């Protein structure tokens, strides 16, 4: 009887733990990043930004997606960003090094932090400026659109960082192919 009660209690506790998280929890970087979870392609669903110039830049793209490839023990991966503008696609290739809760571009001194999300196929990526102040927060998913409660959670994270309200990508726009046809020169920014 006692054991049953303990189990019931544990169940109740896990339910109450899924209550909405406060800013501290929403912004605490993930501590155990699994490179295999990163692998593959995800589409940009929404972004929160600090200034209106970024918002215009964000809106100038019809689509954006990312691809992490080749997770190996060495913590090095290749990272591709793919942007669609009308009929054209832009591919930006970078090499990155994974940390416990972040990755760093090998060519530029820029660290991107992964924040928690309850959405199983999403990545929430925080980009800071040089003084570690938040600049942008991006929500990526393997789906073109996320559930309302998943979007709500992202909206809360954006609010916690005091960024402008999130801008949604247009999920009806066609995505660029995963690979560029011609092997264009590597580039990064
Ligand atoms: C993946 O990584 C291994 C070892 O680092 C390398 O030999 C191989 O070429 C890589 N494959 C691709 C597709 O980048
Ligand atoms: C990434 O690393 C590979 C192997 O070291 C190199 O051949 C390639 O040019 C690098 N790519 C970029 C974008 O720097
Ligand atoms: C990279 O950034 C860190 C922290 O912002 C700074 O301490 C370091 O000096 C920078 N390194 C380079 C090569 O700019
Ligand atoms: C970083 O962002 C903060 C807050 O927006 C700003 O005050 C600071 O000047 C920025 N630093 C750099 C180096 O851009």
Tab-separated table of C-alpha atoms and ligand atoms in Angstrom:
chain	number	residue	atom	x	y	z
A	1	UNK	CA	0.000	0.000	0.000
A	2	UNK	CA	2.750	2.372	1.009
A	3	UNK	CA	4.639	1.716	-2.237
A	4	UNK	CA	1.533	2.484	-4.263
A	5	UNK	CA	1.074	5.750	-2.423
A	6	UNK	CA	4.666	6.715	-3.051
A	7	UNK	CA	4.221	6.059	-6.762
A	8	UNK	CA	1.036	8.108	-6.827
A	9	UNK	CA	2.852	10.907	-5.067
A	10	UNK	CA	5.727	10.777	-7.554
A	11	UNK	CA	3.256	10.955	-10.418
A	12	UNK	CA	1.575	13.975	-8.893
A	13	UNK	CA	4.938	15.616	-8.412
A	14	UNK	CA	5.916	15.095	-12.031
A	15	UNK	CA	2.625	16.629	-13.133
A	16	UNK	CA	3.131	19.707	-11.021
A	17	UNK	CA	6.694	19.985	-12.312
A	18	UNK	CA	5.354	20.503	-15.826
A	19	UNK	CA	3.749	23.775	-14.759
A	20	UNK	CA	4.908	26.817	-16.778
A	21	UNK	CA	8.562	27.570	-16.145
A	22	UNK	CA	9.905	30.865	-14.885
A	23	UNK	CA	12.481	32.917	-16.756
A	24	UNK	CA	15.373	31.391	-14.861
A	25	UNK	CA	14.460	27.906	-16.088
A	26	UNK	CA	13.473	29.039	-19.562
A	27	UNK	CA	16.854	30.699	-20.067
A	28	UNK	CA	19.103	28.137	-18.397
A	29	UNK	CA	21.279	26.702	-21.161
A	30	UNK	CA	20.948	22.993	-21.819
A	31	UNK	CA	23.646	21.133	-19.968
A	32	UNK	CA	23.826	17.897	-21.870
A	33	UNK	CA	23.792	18.468	-25.522
A	34	UNK	CA	23.525	15.265	-27.528
A	35	UNK	CA	25.219	15.798	-30.896
A	36	UNK	CA	23.010	13.113	-32.436
A	37	UNK	CA	19.956	15.156	-31.498
A	38	UNK	CA	21.383	18.099	-33.424
A	39	UNK	CA	22.014	16.225	-36.632
A	40	UNK	CA	19.937	16.847	-39.702
A	41	UNK	CA	17.893	19.662	-41.013
A	42	UNK	CA	15.615	22.044	-39.168
A	43	UNK	CA	13.583	24.954	-40.399
A	44	UNK	CA	13.446	28.397	-38.849
A	45	UNK	CA	9.970	28.910	-37.385
A	46	UNK	CA	10.323	32.194	-35.494
A	47	UNK	CA	12.842	34.666	-34.166
A	48	UNK	CA	13.054	37.324	-31.492
A	49	UNK	CA	15.415	40.229	-32.072
A	50	UNK	CA	16.678	43.352	-30.354
A	51	UNK	CA	16.379	45.860	-33.140
A	52	UNK	CA	14.163	46.663	-36.072
A	53	UNK	CA	16.983	46.368	-38.589
A	54	UNK	CA	17.317	42.719	-37.677
A	55	UNK	CA	13.580	42.326	-37.983
A	56	UNK	CA	13.682	43.733	-41.539
A	57	UNK	CA	16.567	41.442	-42.409
A	58	UNK	CA	14.681	38.499	-40.962
A	59	UNK	CA	11.583	39.345	-42.990
A	60	UNK	CA	13.581	39.718	-46.203
A	61	UNK	CA	14.107	35.960	-46.279
A	62	UNK	CA	11.421	33.637	-47.569
A	63	UNK	CA	12.853	30.679	-45.722
A	64	UNK	CA	15.777	29.683	-43.587
A	65	UNK	CA	16.998	26.335	-42.440
A	66	UNK	CA	20.022	24.849	-40.745
A	67	UNK	CA	21.776	21.552	-40.983
A	68	UNK	CA	24.212	20.044	-38.511
A	69	UNK	CA	26.224	17.215	-39.971
A	70	UNK	CA	28.712	14.566	-39.114
A	71	UNK	CA	28.690	14.357	-35.359
A	72	UNK	CA	31.830	12.632	-34.274
A	73	UNK	CA	33.454	12.221	-30.896
A	74	UNK	CA	35.775	15.059	-31.725
A	75	UNK	CA	32.973	17.594	-31.047
A	76	UNK	CA	33.523	19.124	-34.467
A	77	UNK	CA	30.590	19.426	-36.821
A	78	UNK	CA	29.788	21.143	-40.034
A	79	UNK	CA	26.978	23.636	-39.860
A	80	UNK	CA	25.098	24.871	-42.893
A	81	UNK	CA	22.688	27.778	-43.037
A	82	UNK	CA	20.387	27.892	-46.028
A	83	UNK	CA	18.441	31.026	-46.890
A	84	UNK	CA	15.792	31.382	-49.551
A	85	UNK	CA	15.159	34.706	-51.272
A	86	UNK	CA	12.541	34.432	-53.993
A	87	UNK	CA	13.999	32.052	-56.562
A	88	UNK	CA	17.497	32.029	-55.178
A	89	UNK	CA	19.106	30.154	-52.356
A	90	UNK	CA	22.152	31.038	-50.330
A	91	UNK	CA	24.293	28.395	-48.610
A	92	UNK	CA	26.658	29.347	-45.806
A	93	UNK	CA	29.019	26.652	-44.601
A	94	UNK	CA	30.841	26.771	-41.288
A	95	UNK	CA	32.830	24.458	-39.105
A	96	UNK	CA	31.817	24.526	-35.481
A	97	UNK	CA	32.966	23.105	-32.167
A	98	UNK	CA	30.366	21.833	-29.736
A	99	UNK	CA	30.503	22.734	-26.090
A	100	UNK	CA	28.350	21.420	-23.254
A	101	UNK	CA	25.507	23.836	-23.971
A	102	UNK	CA	26.674	25.763	-26.997
A	103	UNK	CA	28.674	25.765	-30.159
A	104	UNK	CA	31.369	28.117	-31.361
A	105	UNK	CA	32.176	28.969	-34.954
A	106	UNK	CA	35.728	27.980	-35.770
A	107	UNK	CA	36.314	31.075	-37.910
A	108	UNK	CA	34.533	33.794	-35.941
A	109	UNK	CA	34.443	34.419	-32.232
A	110	UNK	CA	30.756	33.747	-31.859
A	111	UNK	CA	29.100	31.369	-29.433
A	112	UNK	CA	25.552	30.155	-29.846
A	113	UNK	CA	23.769	28.841	-26.764
A	114	UNK	CA	21.061	26.177	-26.740
A	115	UNK	CA	18.139	26.940	-24.448
A	116	UNK	CA	15.631	24.417	-23.136
A	117	UNK	CA	12.441	23.642	-25.013
A	118	UNK	CA	9.651	21.187	-24.317
A	119	UNK	CA	9.207	20.718	-28.054
A	120	UNK	CA	10.870	17.387	-28.885
A	121	UNK	CA	12.077	18.246	-32.399
A	122	UNK	CA	12.983	21.891	-31.797
A	123	UNK	CA	16.165	23.789	-31.103
A	124	UNK	CA	16.117	27.174	-29.406
A	125	UNK	CA	19.318	29.050	-30.167
A	126	UNK	CA	20.438	32.212	-28.430
A	127	UNK	CA	22.931	34.533	-30.070
A	128	UNK	CA	24.653	37.138	-27.940
A	129	UNK	CA	26.684	40.163	-28.853
A	130	UNK	CA	30.296	40.596	-27.826
A	131	UNK	CA	29.332	41.606	-24.317
A	132	UNK	CA	27.078	38.556	-23.911
A	133	UNK	CA	23.895	40.576	-24.122
A	134	UNK	CA	21.158	38.753	-26.028
A	135	UNK	CA	20.849	39.794	-29.650
A	136	UNK	CA	18.573	37.185	-31.162
A	137	UNK	CA	16.677	34.061	-30.213
A	138	UNK	CA	15.675	31.551	-32.874
A	139	UNK	CA	13.232	28.684	-32.835
A	140	UNK	CA	14.003	25.854	-35.255
A	141	UNK	CA	11.943	22.718	-35.756
A	142	UNK	CA	11.871	19.695	-38.024
A	143	UNK	CA	8.300	20.805	-38.785
A	144	UNK	CA	7.338	23.986	-40.633
A	145	UNK	CA	4.954	24.994	-37.838
A	146	UNK	CA	4.966	24.163	-34.144
A	147	UNK	CA	2.132	23.607	-31.689
A	148	UNK	CA	0.597	26.650	-30.107
A	149	UNK	CA	1.938	25.763	-26.660
A	150	UNK	CA	5.432	25.305	-28.094
A	151	UNK	CA	5.212	28.745	-29.702
A	152	UNK	CA	3.929	30.133	-26.419
A	153	UNK	CA	6.952	28.781	-24.592
A	154	UNK	CA	9.272	30.402	-27.145
A	155	UNK	CA	7.338	33.659	-26.832
A	156	UNK	CA	7.962	33.535	-23.077
A	157	UNK	CA	11.679	32.994	-23.619
A	158	UNK	CA	11.784	35.993	-25.963
A	159	UNK	CA	9.968	38.049	-23.379
A	160	UNK	CA	12.334	36.936	-20.617
A	161	UNK	CA	15.239	38.220	-22.730
A	162	UNK	CA	13.360	41.494	-23.323
A	163	UNK	CA	13.589	41.148	-27.080
A	164	UNK	CA	11.019	42.455	-29.544
A	165	UNK	CA	7.994	40.154	-29.925
A	166	UNK	CA	8.807	37.118	-32.073
A	167	UNK	CA	8.404	37.290	-35.838
A	168	UNK	CA	7.098	34.182	-37.575
A	169	UNK	CA	8.484	32.806	-40.816
A	170	UNK	CA	5.945	32.110	-43.542
A	171	UNK	CA	5.585	28.327	-43.392
A	172	UNK	CA	3.900	28.171	-46.789
A	173	UNK	CA	6.990	29.361	-48.662
A	174	UNK	CA	8.999	26.702	-50.420
A	175	UNK	CA	12.253	25.584	-48.812
A	176	UNK	CA	15.575	25.535	-50.591
A	177	UNK	CA	17.044	22.145	-51.464
A	178	UNK	CA	19.277	20.751	-48.757
A	179	UNK	CA	22.361	20.861	-50.965
A	180	UNK	CA	23.322	23.509	-53.431
A	181	UNK	CA	23.618	21.994	-56.908
A	182	UNK	CA	26.986	23.381	-57.643
A	183	UNK	CA	29.607	23.136	-54.941
A	184	UNK	CA	29.906	26.788	-54.180
A	185	UNK	CA	32.855	28.154	-52.300
A	186	UNK	CA	32.751	27.790	-48.545
A	187	UNK	CA	31.781	30.935	-46.779
A	188	UNK	CA	30.869	32.108	-43.375
A	189	UNK	CA	30.048	35.329	-41.694
B	1	LIG	C1	32.745	12.792	-41.181
B	1	LIG	O1	33.838	12.794	-40.308
B	1	LIG	C2	34.838	11.864	-40.625
B	1	LIG	C3	35.885	11.879	-39.526
B	1	LIG	O2	36.018	13.123	-38.934
B	1	LIG	C4	35.415	12.211	-41.995
B	1	LIG	O3	36.413	11.283	-42.346
B	1	LIG	C5	34.306	12.177	-43.028
B	1	LIG	O4	34.788	12.606	-44.263
B	1	LIG	C6	33.162	13.083	-42.607
B	1	LIG	N1	32.053	12.904	-43.525
B	1	LIG	C7	31.396	13.923	-44.079
B	1	LIG	C8	30.240	13.567	-44.939
B	1	LIG	O5	31.694	15.095	-43.869
B	2	LIG	C1	35.811	22.862	-42.515
B	2	LIG	O1	36.843	21.961	-42.223
B	2	LIG	C2	37.238	21.161	-43.323
B	2	LIG	C3	38.240	20.129	-42.833
B	2	LIG	O2	39.139	20.697	-41.953
B	2	LIG	C4	37.813	22.076	-44.410
B	2	LIG	O3	38.196	21.318	-45.524
B	2	LIG	C5	36.747	23.059	-44.822
B	2	LIG	O4	37.262	23.977	-45.762
B	2	LIG	C6	36.217	23.825	-43.620
B	2	LIG	N1	35.075	24.604	-44.015
B	2	LIG	C7	34.974	25.907	-43.748
B	2	LIG	C8	33.733	26.566	-44.174
B	2	LIG	O5	35.859	26.514	-43.182
B	3	LIG	C1	36.465	35.888	-28.042
B	3	LIG	O1	35.495	36.312	-27.132
B	3	LIG	C2	35.849	36.136	-25.783
B	3	LIG	C3	34.669	36.453	-24.891
B	3	LIG	O2	33.815	37.396	-25.446
B	3	LIG	C4	37.067	37.015	-25.500
B	3	LIG	O3	37.441	36.855	-24.157
B	3	LIG	C5	38.191	36.606	-26.419
B	3	LIG	O4	39.282	37.456	-26.230
B	3	LIG	C6	37.747	36.645	-27.881
B	3	LIG	N1	38.796	36.094	-28.726
B	3	LIG	C7	39.129	36.655	-29.881
B	3	LIG	C8	40.196	35.943	-30.643
B	3	LIG	O5	38.616	37.675	-30.316
B	4	LIG	C1	25.544	44.507	-26.450
B	4	LIG	O1	24.168	44.747	-26.181
B	4	LIG	C2	23.954	45.652	-25.134
B	4	LIG	C3	22.456	45.698	-24.884
B	4	LIG	O2	21.731	45.814	-26.050
B	4	LIG	C4	24.528	47.004	-25.489
B	4	LIG	O3	24.323	47.912	-24.419
B	4	LIG	C5	26.004	46.843	-25.751
B	4	LIG	O4	26.537	48.069	-26.203
B	4	LIG	C6	26.238	45.782	-26.816
B	4	LIG	N1	27.661	45.570	-26.969
B	4	LIG	C7	28.249	45.415	-28.159
B	4	LIG	C8	29.712	45.236	-28.134
B	4	LIG	O5	27.623	45.429	-29.210
